[in-house]
């Protein structure tokens, strides 16, 4: 794991130091900017967090946020929140999901972008997205960048089914038939995305079997390397 974490240091781009004459024309290649601090305007550090239903990725995102200060964006939560709002997308999302169809990639990416633009953080965990190659392409086109790294929580199907059925969160999709269908959809749509980033050397495969703390010990070295990178460029 430390070998992969060390390689990660060479993947990330350094933040850009800007002076007053360049501040008005500075661009990161993203459609939004972050507030300059101490002469440094950092580029967003984007991490995709992938894994099947019940793989524990949401729980681990909570620990990453607590330990390393990332902003957690759950694509599913954003869609559910938007669905019950009076926004331009709300009724469309509700109708689309109600008809068993997939929300257009462009809509999901725009919801993610809105959250990124409104945040004063520059380190983002994007949880449960992209779910397909179409999602991935839409993200790259709209946001204008790829993730710096991708975490994949690798968990056996039997364990994921057991976790989902026992978590009792009151979600209507937490039943045996629905979870089996969700796993099939995940395998057919999400695994090509995982393979894509593996070939690009951006994938970190996390063993998602064990206690929450045991799994986090597999996650921690990746983000400790990220913290070293940030410290070296911001303070040296």
PDB file of N, CA, C and O in Angstrom, residues 159-235:
ATOM      1  N   UNK A 159     -21.130 -10.696   1.566  1.00  0.00           N
ATOM      2  CA  UNK A 159     -20.950  -9.754   2.669  1.00  0.00           C
ATOM      3  C   UNK A 159     -21.765  -8.486   2.438  1.00  0.00           C
ATOM      4  O   UNK A 159     -22.371  -7.943   3.377  1.00  0.00           O
ATOM      5  N   UNK A 160     -21.792  -7.994   1.192  1.00  0.00           N
ATOM      6  CA  UNK A 160     -22.571  -6.794   0.903  1.00  0.00           C
ATOM      7  C   UNK A 160     -24.058  -7.029   1.130  1.00  0.00           C
ATOM      8  O   UNK A 160     -24.757  -6.183   1.696  1.00  0.00           O
ATOM      9  N   UNK A 161     -24.568  -8.193   0.695  1.00  0.00           N
ATOM     10  CA  UNK A 161     -25.982  -8.523   0.902  1.00  0.00           C
ATOM     11  C   UNK A 161     -26.290  -8.568   2.388  1.00  0.00           C
ATOM     12  O   UNK A 161     -27.296  -8.000   2.852  1.00  0.00           O
ATOM     13  N   UNK A 162     -25.431  -9.208   3.170  1.00  0.00           N
ATOM     14  CA  UNK A 162     -25.651  -9.314   4.610  1.00  0.00           C
ATOM     15  C   UNK A 162     -25.675  -7.946   5.265  1.00  0.00           C
ATOM     16  O   UNK A 162     -26.532  -7.669   6.115  1.00  0.00           O
ATOM     17  N   UNK A 163     -24.770  -7.088   4.881  1.00  0.00           N
ATOM     18  CA  UNK A 163     -24.703  -5.746   5.471  1.00  0.00           C
ATOM     19  C   UNK A 163     -25.943  -4.930   5.143  1.00  0.00           C
ATOM     20  O   UNK A 163     -26.510  -4.254   6.010  1.00  0.00           O
ATOM     21  N   UNK A 164     -26.360  -4.961   3.882  1.00  0.00           N
ATOM     22  CA  UNK A 164     -27.506  -4.154   3.481  1.00  0.00           C
ATOM     23  C   UNK A 164     -28.774  -4.624   4.196  1.00  0.00           C
ATOM     24  O   UNK A 164     -29.576  -3.808   4.674  1.00  0.00           O
ATOM     25  N   UNK A 165     -28.952  -5.925   4.302  1.00  0.00           N
ATOM     26  CA  UNK A 165     -30.157  -6.447   4.938  1.00  0.00           C
ATOM     27  C   UNK A 165     -30.176  -6.204   6.440  1.00  0.00           C
ATOM     28  O   UNK A 165     -31.238  -6.186   7.060  1.00  0.00           O
ATOM     29  N   UNK A 166     -28.994  -5.991   7.031  1.00  0.00           N
ATOM     30  CA  UNK A 166     -28.938  -5.819   8.486  1.00  0.00           C
ATOM     31  C   UNK A 166     -28.843  -4.363   8.928  1.00  0.00           C
ATOM     32  O   UNK A 166     -28.960  -4.067  10.114  1.00  0.00           O
ATOM     33  N   UNK A 167     -28.657  -3.425   7.982  1.00  0.00           N
ATOM     34  CA  UNK A 167     -28.416  -2.049   8.400  1.00  0.00           C
ATOM     35  C   UNK A 167     -29.697  -1.322   8.805  1.00  0.00           C
ATOM     36  O   UNK A 167     -29.650  -0.342   9.537  1.00  0.00           O
ATOM     37  N   UNK A 168     -30.857  -1.797   8.301  1.00  0.00           N
ATOM     38  CA  UNK A 168     -32.153  -1.298   8.784  1.00  0.00           C
ATOM     39  C   UNK A 168     -32.211   0.226   8.804  1.00  0.00           C
ATOM     40  O   UNK A 168     -32.514   0.856   9.814  1.00  0.00           O
ATOM     41  N   UNK A 169     -31.925   0.828   7.657  1.00  0.00           N
ATOM     42  CA  UNK A 169     -31.960   2.288   7.564  1.00  0.00           C
ATOM     43  C   UNK A 169     -33.311   2.810   7.086  1.00  0.00           C
ATOM     44  O   UNK A 169     -33.486   3.996   6.862  1.00  0.00           O
ATOM     45  N   UNK A 170     -34.252   1.895   6.889  1.00  0.00           N
ATOM     46  CA  UNK A 170     -35.569   2.335   6.463  1.00  0.00           C
ATOM     47  C   UNK A 170     -35.673   2.647   4.984  1.00  0.00           C
ATOM     48  O   UNK A 170     -36.648   3.248   4.532  1.00  0.00           O
ATOM     49  N   UNK A 171     -34.683   2.254   4.201  1.00  0.00           N
ATOM     50  CA  UNK A 171     -34.727   2.500   2.761  1.00  0.00           C
ATOM     51  C   UNK A 171     -35.515   1.410   2.074  1.00  0.00           C
ATOM     52  O   UNK A 171     -35.379   0.221   2.379  1.00  0.00           O
ATOM     53  N   UNK A 172     -36.363   1.804   1.123  1.00  0.00           N
ATOM     54  CA  UNK A 172     -37.225   0.831   0.465  1.00  0.00           C
ATOM     55  C   UNK A 172     -36.441  -0.125  -0.425  1.00  0.00           C
ATOM     56  O   UNK A 172     -36.947  -1.176  -0.817  1.00  0.00           O
ATOM     57  N   UNK A 173     -35.185   0.245  -0.763  1.00  0.00           N
ATOM     58  CA  UNK A 173     -34.388  -0.624  -1.635  1.00  0.00           C
ATOM     59  C   UNK A 173     -33.533  -1.604  -0.842  1.00  0.00           C
ATOM     60  O   UNK A 173     -32.699  -2.302  -1.404  1.00  0.00           O
ATOM     61  N   UNK A 174     -33.729  -1.680   0.486  1.00  0.00           N
ATOM     62  CA  UNK A 174     -32.954  -2.608   1.303  1.00  0.00           C
ATOM     63  C   UNK A 174     -33.724  -3.911   1.503  1.00  0.00           C
ATOM     64  O   UNK A 174     -34.126  -4.280   2.601  1.00  0.00           O
ATOM     65  N   UNK A 175     -33.966  -4.620   0.399  1.00  0.00           N
ATOM     66  CA  UNK A 175     -34.580  -5.944   0.469  1.00  0.00           C
ATOM     67  C   UNK A 175     -33.836  -6.867  -0.470  1.00  0.00           C
ATOM     68  O   UNK A 175     -33.108  -6.414  -1.365  1.00  0.00           O
ATOM     69  N   UNK A 176     -33.982  -8.169  -0.279  1.00  0.00           N
ATOM     70  CA  UNK A 176     -33.117  -9.137  -0.961  1.00  0.00           C
ATOM     71  C   UNK A 176     -33.221  -9.051  -2.481  1.00  0.00           C
ATOM     72  O   UNK A 176     -32.213  -9.115  -3.188  1.00  0.00           O
ATOM     73  N   UNK A 177     -34.428  -8.877  -3.025  1.00  0.00           N
ATOM     74  CA  UNK A 177     -34.575  -8.831  -4.473  1.00  0.00           C
ATOM     75  C   UNK A 177     -33.951  -7.570  -5.057  1.00  0.00           C
ATOM     76  O   UNK A 177     -33.250  -7.620  -6.074  1.00  0.00           O
ATOM     77  N   UNK A 178     -34.183  -6.452  -4.396  1.00  0.00           N
ATOM     78  CA  UNK A 178     -33.642  -5.193  -4.897  1.00  0.00           C
ATOM     79  C   UNK A 178     -32.131  -5.159  -4.786  1.00  0.00           C
ATOM     80  O   UNK A 178     -31.443  -4.685  -5.698  1.00  0.00           O
ATOM     81  N   UNK A 179     -31.592  -5.661  -3.676  1.00  0.00           N
ATOM     82  CA  UNK A 179     -30.134  -5.633  -3.508  1.00  0.00           C
ATOM     83  C   UNK A 179     -29.452  -6.517  -4.541  1.00  0.00           C
ATOM     84  O   UNK A 179     -28.402  -6.165  -5.082  1.00  0.00           O
ATOM     85  N   UNK A 180     -30.060  -7.654  -4.871  1.00  0.00           N
ATOM     86  CA  UNK A 180     -29.476  -8.522  -5.905  1.00  0.00           C
ATOM     87  C   UNK A 180     -29.467  -7.800  -7.251  1.00  0.00           C
ATOM     88  O   UNK A 180     -28.493  -7.877  -8.010  1.00  0.00           O
ATOM     89  N   UNK A 181     -30.545  -7.094  -7.537  1.00  0.00           N
ATOM     90  CA  UNK A 181     -30.615  -6.351  -8.792  1.00  0.00           C
ATOM     91  C   UNK A 181     -29.599  -5.222  -8.816  1.00  0.00           C
ATOM     92  O   UNK A 181     -28.925  -4.982  -9.830  1.00  0.00           O
ATOM     93  N   UNK A 182     -29.453  -4.522  -7.686  1.00  0.00           N
ATOM     94  CA  UNK A 182     -28.480  -3.430  -7.613  1.00  0.00           C
ATOM     95  C   UNK A 182     -27.057  -3.934  -7.803  1.00  0.00           C
ATOM     96  O   UNK A 182     -26.226  -3.274  -8.432  1.00  0.00           O
ATOM     97  N   UNK A 183     -26.768  -5.115  -7.281  1.00  0.00           N
ATOM     98  CA  UNK A 183     -25.438  -5.694  -7.450  1.00  0.00           C
ATOM     99  C   UNK A 183     -25.173  -6.054  -8.912  1.00  0.00           C
ATOM    100  O   UNK A 183     -24.061  -5.892  -9.413  1.00  0.00           O
ATOM    101  N   UNK A 184     -26.202  -6.546  -9.600  1.00  0.00           N
ATOM    102  CA  UNK A 184     -26.047  -6.871 -11.012  1.00  0.00           C
ATOM    103  C   UNK A 184     -25.792  -5.609 -11.832  1.00  0.00           C
ATOM    104  O   UNK A 184     -24.945  -5.590 -12.729  1.00  0.00           O
ATOM    105  N   UNK A 185     -26.540  -4.547 -11.507  1.00  0.00           N
ATOM    106  CA  UNK A 185     -26.349  -3.280 -12.202  1.00  0.00           C
ATOM    107  C   UNK A 185     -24.946  -2.736 -11.929  1.00  0.00           C
ATOM    108  O   UNK A 185     -24.260  -2.241 -12.831  1.00  0.00           O
ATOM    109  N   UNK A 186     -24.522  -2.833 -10.664  1.00  0.00           N
ATOM    110  CA  UNK A 186     -23.182  -2.365 -10.310  1.00  0.00           C
ATOM    111  C   UNK A 186     -22.121  -3.096 -11.122  1.00  0.00           C
ATOM    112  O   UNK A 186     -21.206  -2.468 -11.665  1.00  0.00           O
ATOM    113  N   UNK A 187     -22.257  -4.413 -11.218  1.00  0.00           N
ATOM    114  CA  UNK A 187     -21.244  -5.202 -11.931  1.00  0.00           C
ATOM    115  C   UNK A 187     -21.204  -4.845 -13.409  1.00  0.00           C
ATOM    116  O   UNK A 187     -20.128  -4.722 -13.998  1.00  0.00           O
ATOM    117  N   UNK A 188     -22.361  -4.644 -14.017  1.00  0.00           N
ATOM    118  CA  UNK A 188     -22.388  -4.395 -15.456  1.00  0.00           C
ATOM    119  C   UNK A 188     -21.967  -2.974 -15.819  1.00  0.00           C
ATOM    120  O   UNK A 188     -21.335  -2.760 -16.857  1.00  0.00           O
ATOM    121  N   UNK A 189     -22.287  -1.998 -14.966  1.00  0.00           N
ATOM    122  CA  UNK A 189     -22.015  -0.605 -15.294  1.00  0.00           C
ATOM    123  C   UNK A 189     -20.776  -0.035 -14.614  1.00  0.00           C
ATOM    124  O   UNK A 189     -20.020   0.725 -15.218  1.00  0.00           O
ATOM    125  N   UNK A 190     -20.574  -0.380 -13.336  1.00  0.00           N
ATOM    126  CA  UNK A 190     -19.519   0.262 -12.564  1.00  0.00           C
ATOM    127  C   UNK A 190     -18.154  -0.377 -12.759  1.00  0.00           C
ATOM    128  O   UNK A 190     -17.133   0.314 -12.723  1.00  0.00           O
ATOM    129  N   UNK A 191     -18.115  -1.689 -12.964  1.00  0.00           N
ATOM    130  CA  UNK A 191     -16.819  -2.348 -13.099  1.00  0.00           C
ATOM    131  C   UNK A 191     -16.015  -1.864 -14.305  1.00  0.00           C
ATOM    132  O   UNK A 191     -14.785  -1.754 -14.218  1.00  0.00           O
ATOM    133  N   UNK A 192     -16.648  -1.533 -15.440  1.00  0.00           N
ATOM    134  CA  UNK A 192     -15.860  -0.949 -16.539  1.00  0.00           C
ATOM    135  C   UNK A 192     -15.194   0.377 -16.138  1.00  0.00           C
ATOM    136  O   UNK A 192     -14.087   0.678 -16.596  1.00  0.00           O
ATOM    137  N   UNK A 193     -15.848   1.163 -15.284  1.00  0.00           N
ATOM    138  CA  UNK A 193     -15.253   2.409 -14.800  1.00  0.00           C
ATOM    139  C   UNK A 193     -14.038   2.098 -13.936  1.00  0.00           C
ATOM    140  O   UNK A 193     -12.981   2.736 -14.044  1.00  0.00           O
ATOM    141  N   UNK A 194     -14.180   1.106 -13.064  1.00  0.00           N
ATOM    142  CA  UNK A 194     -13.085   0.685 -12.189  1.00  0.00           C
ATOM    143  C   UNK A 194     -11.902   0.195 -13.022  1.00  0.00           C
ATOM    144  O   UNK A 194     -10.745   0.556 -12.766  1.00  0.00           O
ATOM    145  N   UNK A 195     -12.185  -0.599 -14.041  1.00  0.00           N
ATOM    146  CA  UNK A 195     -11.120  -1.096 -14.918  1.00  0.00           C
ATOM    147  C   UNK A 195     -10.434   0.057 -15.652  1.00  0.00           C
ATOM    148  O   UNK A 195      -9.209   0.055 -15.846  1.00  0.00           O
ATOM    149  N   UNK A 196     -11.214   1.057 -16.055  1.00  0.00           N
ATOM    150  CA  UNK A 196     -10.669   2.216 -16.775  1.00  0.00           C
ATOM    151  C   UNK A 196      -9.637   2.933 -15.922  1.00  0.00           C
ATOM    152  O   UNK A 196      -8.523   3.240 -16.389  1.00  0.00           O
ATOM    153  N   UNK A 197      -9.978   3.200 -14.662  1.00  0.00           N
ATOM    154  CA  UNK A 197      -9.053   3.927 -13.803  1.00  0.00           C
ATOM    155  C   UNK A 197      -7.894   3.053 -13.333  1.00  0.00           C
ATOM    156  O   UNK A 197      -6.803   3.575 -13.054  1.00  0.00           O
ATOM    157  N   UNK A 198      -8.111   1.763 -13.266  1.00  0.00           N
ATOM    158  CA  UNK A 198      -7.008   0.854 -12.930  1.00  0.00           C
ATOM    159  C   UNK A 198      -5.935   0.922 -14.014  1.00  0.00           C
ATOM    160  O   UNK A 198      -4.732   0.984 -13.722  1.00  0.00           O
ATOM    161  N   UNK A 199      -6.353   0.948 -15.267  1.00  0.00           N
ATOM    162  CA  UNK A 199      -5.402   1.012 -16.374  1.00  0.00           C
ATOM    163  C   UNK A 199      -4.668   2.354 -16.400  1.00  0.00           C
ATOM    164  O   UNK A 199      -3.548   2.437 -16.914  1.00  0.00           O
ATOM    165  N   UNK A 200      -5.278   3.387 -15.860  1.00  0.00           N
ATOM    166  CA  UNK A 200      -4.626   4.700 -15.818  1.00  0.00           C
ATOM    167  C   UNK A 200      -3.750   4.865 -14.582  1.00  0.00           C
ATOM    168  O   UNK A 200      -3.132   5.915 -14.390  1.00  0.00           O
ATOM    169  N   UNK A 201      -3.703   3.846 -13.720  1.00  0.00           N
ATOM    170  CA  UNK A 201      -2.868   3.906 -12.534  1.00  0.00           C
ATOM    171  C   UNK A 201      -3.418   4.775 -11.430  1.00  0.00           C
ATOM    172  O   UNK A 201      -2.673   5.198 -10.540  1.00  0.00           O
ATOM    173  N   UNK A 202      -4.735   5.047 -11.440  1.00  0.00           N
ATOM    174  CA  UNK A 202      -5.347   5.918 -10.438  1.00  0.00           C
ATOM    175  C   UNK A 202      -6.177   5.161  -9.409  1.00  0.00           C
ATOM    176  O   UNK A 202      -6.713   5.774  -8.486  1.00  0.00           O
ATOM    177  N   UNK A 203      -6.283   3.861  -9.559  1.00  0.00           N
ATOM    178  CA  UNK A 203      -7.189   3.084  -8.703  1.00  0.00           C
ATOM    179  C   UNK A 203      -6.467   2.546  -7.476  1.00  0.00           C
ATOM    180  O   UNK A 203      -5.369   1.999  -7.574  1.00  0.00           O
ATOM    181  N   UNK A 204      -7.123   2.691  -6.318  1.00  0.00           N
ATOM    182  CA  UNK A 204      -6.667   2.098  -5.068  1.00  0.00           C
ATOM    183  C   UNK A 204      -7.730   1.117  -4.622  1.00  0.00           C
ATOM    184  O   UNK A 204      -8.828   1.511  -4.231  1.00  0.00           O
ATOM    185  N   UNK A 205      -7.418  -0.160  -4.713  1.00  0.00           N
ATOM    186  CA  UNK A 205      -8.367  -1.204  -4.346  1.00  0.00           C
ATOM    187  C   UNK A 205      -8.245  -1.474  -2.856  1.00  0.00           C
ATOM    188  O   UNK A 205      -7.186  -1.875  -2.362  1.00  0.00           O
ATOM    189  N   UNK A 206      -9.330  -1.238  -2.117  1.00  0.00           N
ATOM    190  CA  UNK A 206      -9.346  -1.372  -0.667  1.00  0.00           C
ATOM    191  C   UNK A 206     -10.059  -2.647  -0.267  1.00  0.00           C
ATOM    192  O   UNK A 206     -11.194  -2.894  -0.703  1.00  0.00           O
ATOM    193  N   UNK A 207      -9.409  -3.463   0.541  1.00  0.00           N
ATOM    194  CA  UNK A 207     -10.050  -4.660   1.084  1.00  0.00           C
ATOM    195  C   UNK A 207     -11.126  -4.221   2.067  1.00  0.00           C
ATOM    196  O   UNK A 207     -10.834  -3.704   3.140  1.00  0.00           O
ATOM    197  N   UNK A 208     -12.395  -4.413   1.697  1.00  0.00           N
ATOM    198  CA  UNK A 208     -13.511  -3.882   2.479  1.00  0.00           C
ATOM    199  C   UNK A 208     -14.127  -4.923   3.405  1.00  0.00           C
ATOM    200  O   UNK A 208     -15.299  -4.818   3.774  1.00  0.00           O
ATOM    201  N   UNK A 209     -13.350  -5.912   3.793  1.00  0.00           N
ATOM    202  CA  UNK A 209     -13.819  -6.921   4.742  1.00  0.00           C
ATOM    203  C   UNK A 209     -13.136  -6.683   6.078  1.00  0.00           C
ATOM    204  O   UNK A 209     -11.918  -6.496   6.140  1.00  0.00           O
ATOM    205  N   UNK A 210     -13.917  -6.666   7.138  1.00  0.00           N
ATOM    206  CA  UNK A 210     -13.377  -6.433   8.476  1.00  0.00           C
ATOM    207  C   UNK A 210     -14.201  -5.392   9.207  1.00  0.00           C
ATOM    208  O   UNK A 210     -15.264  -4.974   8.742  1.00  0.00           O
ATOM    209  N   UNK A 211     -13.713  -4.980  10.353  1.00  0.00           N
ATOM    210  CA  UNK A 211     -14.395  -3.929  11.091  1.00  0.00           C
ATOM    211  C   UNK A 211     -14.158  -2.585  10.411  1.00  0.00           C
ATOM    212  O   UNK A 211     -13.279  -2.454   9.545  1.00  0.00           O
ATOM    213  N   UNK A 212     -14.939  -1.595  10.820  1.00  0.00           N
ATOM    214  CA  UNK A 212     -14.778  -0.253  10.256  1.00  0.00           C
ATOM    215  C   UNK A 212     -13.346   0.245  10.444  1.00  0.00           C
ATOM    216  O   UNK A 212     -12.724   0.772   9.524  1.00  0.00           O
ATOM    217  N   UNK A 213     -12.809   0.064  11.643  1.00  0.00           N
ATOM    218  CA  UNK A 213     -11.453   0.542  11.932  1.00  0.00           C
ATOM    219  C   UNK A 213     -10.397  -0.246  11.166  1.00  0.00           C
ATOM    220  O   UNK A 213      -9.393   0.322  10.716  1.00  0.00           O
ATOM    221  N   UNK A 214     -10.602  -1.550  11.018  1.00  0.00           N
ATOM    222  CA  UNK A 214      -9.649  -2.364  10.266  1.00  0.00           C
ATOM    223  C   UNK A 214      -9.604  -1.934   8.805  1.00  0.00           C
ATOM    224  O   UNK A 214      -8.524  -1.831   8.197  1.00  0.00           O
ATOM    225  N   UNK A 215     -10.756  -1.675   8.232  1.00  0.00           N
ATOM    226  CA  UNK A 215     -10.804  -1.233   6.827  1.00  0.00           C
ATOM    227  C   UNK A 215     -10.163   0.143   6.680  1.00  0.00           C
ATOM    228  O   UNK A 215      -9.438   0.412   5.709  1.00  0.00           O
ATOM    229  N   UNK A 216     -10.392   1.016   7.662  1.00  0.00           N
ATOM    230  CA  UNK A 216      -9.820   2.358   7.579  1.00  0.00           C
ATOM    231  C   UNK A 216      -8.299   2.334   7.611  1.00  0.00           C
ATOM    232  O   UNK A 216      -7.651   3.227   7.052  1.00  0.00           O
ATOM    233  N   UNK A 217      -7.724   1.318   8.237  1.00  0.00           N
ATOM    234  CA  UNK A 217      -6.265   1.205   8.250  1.00  0.00           C
ATOM    235  C   UNK A 217      -5.717   0.908   6.860  1.00  0.00           C
ATOM    236  O   UNK A 217      -4.542   1.153   6.596  1.00  0.00           O
ATOM    237  N   UNK A 218      -6.549   0.392   5.957  1.00  0.00           N
ATOM    238  CA  UNK A 218      -6.140   0.233   4.553  1.00  0.00           C
ATOM    239  C   UNK A 218      -6.282   1.562   3.804  1.00  0.00           C
ATOM    240  O   UNK A 218      -5.575   1.804   2.822  1.00  0.00           O
ATOM    241  N   UNK A 219      -7.214   2.375   4.266  1.00  0.00           N
ATOM    242  CA  UNK A 219      -7.482   3.656   3.603  1.00  0.00           C
ATOM    243  C   UNK A 219      -6.481   4.727   4.040  1.00  0.00           C
ATOM    244  O   UNK A 219      -6.018   5.542   3.228  1.00  0.00           O
ATOM    245  N   UNK A 220      -6.131   4.711   5.302  1.00  0.00           N
ATOM    246  CA  UNK A 220      -5.336   5.781   5.902  1.00  0.00           C
ATOM    247  C   UNK A 220      -4.039   6.105   5.138  1.00  0.00           C
ATOM    248  O   UNK A 220      -3.745   7.287   4.891  1.00  0.00           O
ATOM    249  N   UNK A 221      -3.219   5.104   4.741  1.00  0.00           N
ATOM    250  CA  UNK A 221      -1.944   5.439   4.080  1.00  0.00           C
ATOM    251  C   UNK A 221      -2.111   6.243   2.796  1.00  0.00           C
ATOM    252  O   UNK A 221      -1.262   7.081   2.476  1.00  0.00           O
ATOM    253  N   UNK A 222      -3.196   5.997   2.066  1.00  0.00           N
ATOM    254  CA  UNK A 222      -3.420   6.736   0.822  1.00  0.00           C
ATOM    255  C   UNK A 222      -3.590   8.221   1.114  1.00  0.00           C
ATOM    256  O   UNK A 222      -2.996   9.080   0.455  1.00  0.00           O
ATOM    257  N   UNK A 223      -4.366   8.535   2.136  1.00  0.00           N
ATOM    258  CA  UNK A 223      -4.641   9.938   2.438  1.00  0.00           C
ATOM    259  C   UNK A 223      -3.527  10.579   3.249  1.00  0.00           C
ATOM    260  O   UNK A 223      -3.351  11.801   3.188  1.00  0.00           O
ATOM    261  N   UNK A 224      -2.769   9.797   3.969  1.00  0.00           N
ATOM    262  CA  UNK A 224      -1.583  10.348   4.618  1.00  0.00           C
ATOM    263  C   UNK A 224      -0.588  10.816   3.568  1.00  0.00           C
ATOM    264  O   UNK A 224       0.056  11.871   3.734  1.00  0.00           O
ATOM    265  N   UNK A 225      -0.455  10.060   2.476  1.00  0.00           N
ATOM    266  CA  UNK A 225       0.418  10.489   1.382  1.00  0.00           C
ATOM    267  C   UNK A 225      -0.104  11.775   0.754  1.00  0.00           C
ATOM    268  O   UNK A 225       0.663  12.664   0.380  1.00  0.00           O
ATOM    269  N   UNK A 226      -1.422  11.883   0.658  1.00  0.00           N
ATOM    270  CA  UNK A 226      -2.029  13.096   0.121  1.00  0.00           C
ATOM    271  C   UNK A 226      -1.727  14.290   1.019  1.00  0.00           C
ATOM    272  O   UNK A 226      -1.405  15.385   0.535  1.00  0.00           O
ATOM    273  N   UNK A 227      -1.786  14.105   2.338  1.00  0.00           N
ATOM    274  CA  UNK A 227      -1.484  15.175   3.278  1.00  0.00           C
ATOM    275  C   UNK A 227      -0.021  15.614   3.173  1.00  0.00           C
ATOM    276  O   UNK A 227       0.293  16.794   3.265  1.00  0.00           O
ATOM    277  N   UNK A 228       0.879  14.666   2.968  1.00  0.00           N
ATOM    278  CA  UNK A 228       2.291  14.989   2.779  1.00  0.00           C
ATOM    279  C   UNK A 228       2.468  15.852   1.546  1.00  0.00           C
ATOM    280  O   UNK A 228       3.199  16.851   1.549  1.00  0.00           O
ATOM    281  N   UNK A 229       1.794  15.490   0.498  1.00  0.00           N
ATOM    282  CA  UNK A 229       1.860  16.265  -0.753  1.00  0.00           C
ATOM    283  C   UNK A 229       1.399  17.705  -0.525  1.00  0.00           C
ATOM    284  O   UNK A 229       2.071  18.664  -0.919  1.00  0.00           O
ATOM    285  N   UNK A 230       0.241  17.865   0.116  1.00  0.00           N
ATOM    286  CA  UNK A 230      -0.309  19.198   0.351  1.00  0.00           C
ATOM    287  C   UNK A 230       0.652  20.016   1.219  1.00  0.00           C
ATOM    288  O   UNK A 230       0.927  21.194   0.943  1.00  0.00           O
ATOM    289  N   UNK A 231       1.175  19.421   2.269  1.00  0.00           N
ATOM    290  CA  UNK A 231       2.071  20.145   3.169  1.00  0.00           C
ATOM    291  C   UNK A 231       3.332  20.604   2.441  1.00  0.00           C
ATOM    292  O   UNK A 231       3.768  21.759   2.598  1.00  0.00           O
ATOM    293  N   UNK A 232       3.903  19.715   1.630  1.00  0.00           N
ATOM    294  CA  UNK A 232       5.154  20.045   0.925  1.00  0.00           C
ATOM    295  C   UNK A 232       4.968  21.248   0.003  1.00  0.00           C
ATOM    296  O   UNK A 232       5.833  22.119  -0.080  1.00  0.00           O
ATOM    297  N   UNK A 233       3.835  21.315  -0.710  1.00  0.00           N
ATOM    298  CA  UNK A 233       3.643  22.388  -1.666  1.00  0.00           C
ATOM    299  C   UNK A 233       3.104  23.663  -1.035  1.00  0.00           C
ATOM    300  O   UNK A 233       3.345  24.758  -1.531  1.00  0.00           O
ATOM    301  N   UNK A 234       2.365  23.537   0.057  1.00  0.00           N
ATOM    302  CA  UNK A 234       1.762  24.727   0.643  1.00  0.00           C
ATOM    303  C   UNK A 234       2.688  25.414   1.646  1.00  0.00           C
ATOM    304  O   UNK A 234       2.597  26.618   1.847  1.00  0.00           O
ATOM    305  N   UNK A 235       3.571  24.663   2.275  1.00  0.00           N
ATOM    306  CA  UNK A 235       4.326  25.224   3.398  1.00  0.00           C
ATOM    307  C   UNK A 235       5.842  25.137   3.211  1.00  0.00           C
ATOM    308  O   UNK A 235       6.575  25.454   4.133  1.00  0.00           O
TER     309      UNK A 235
END
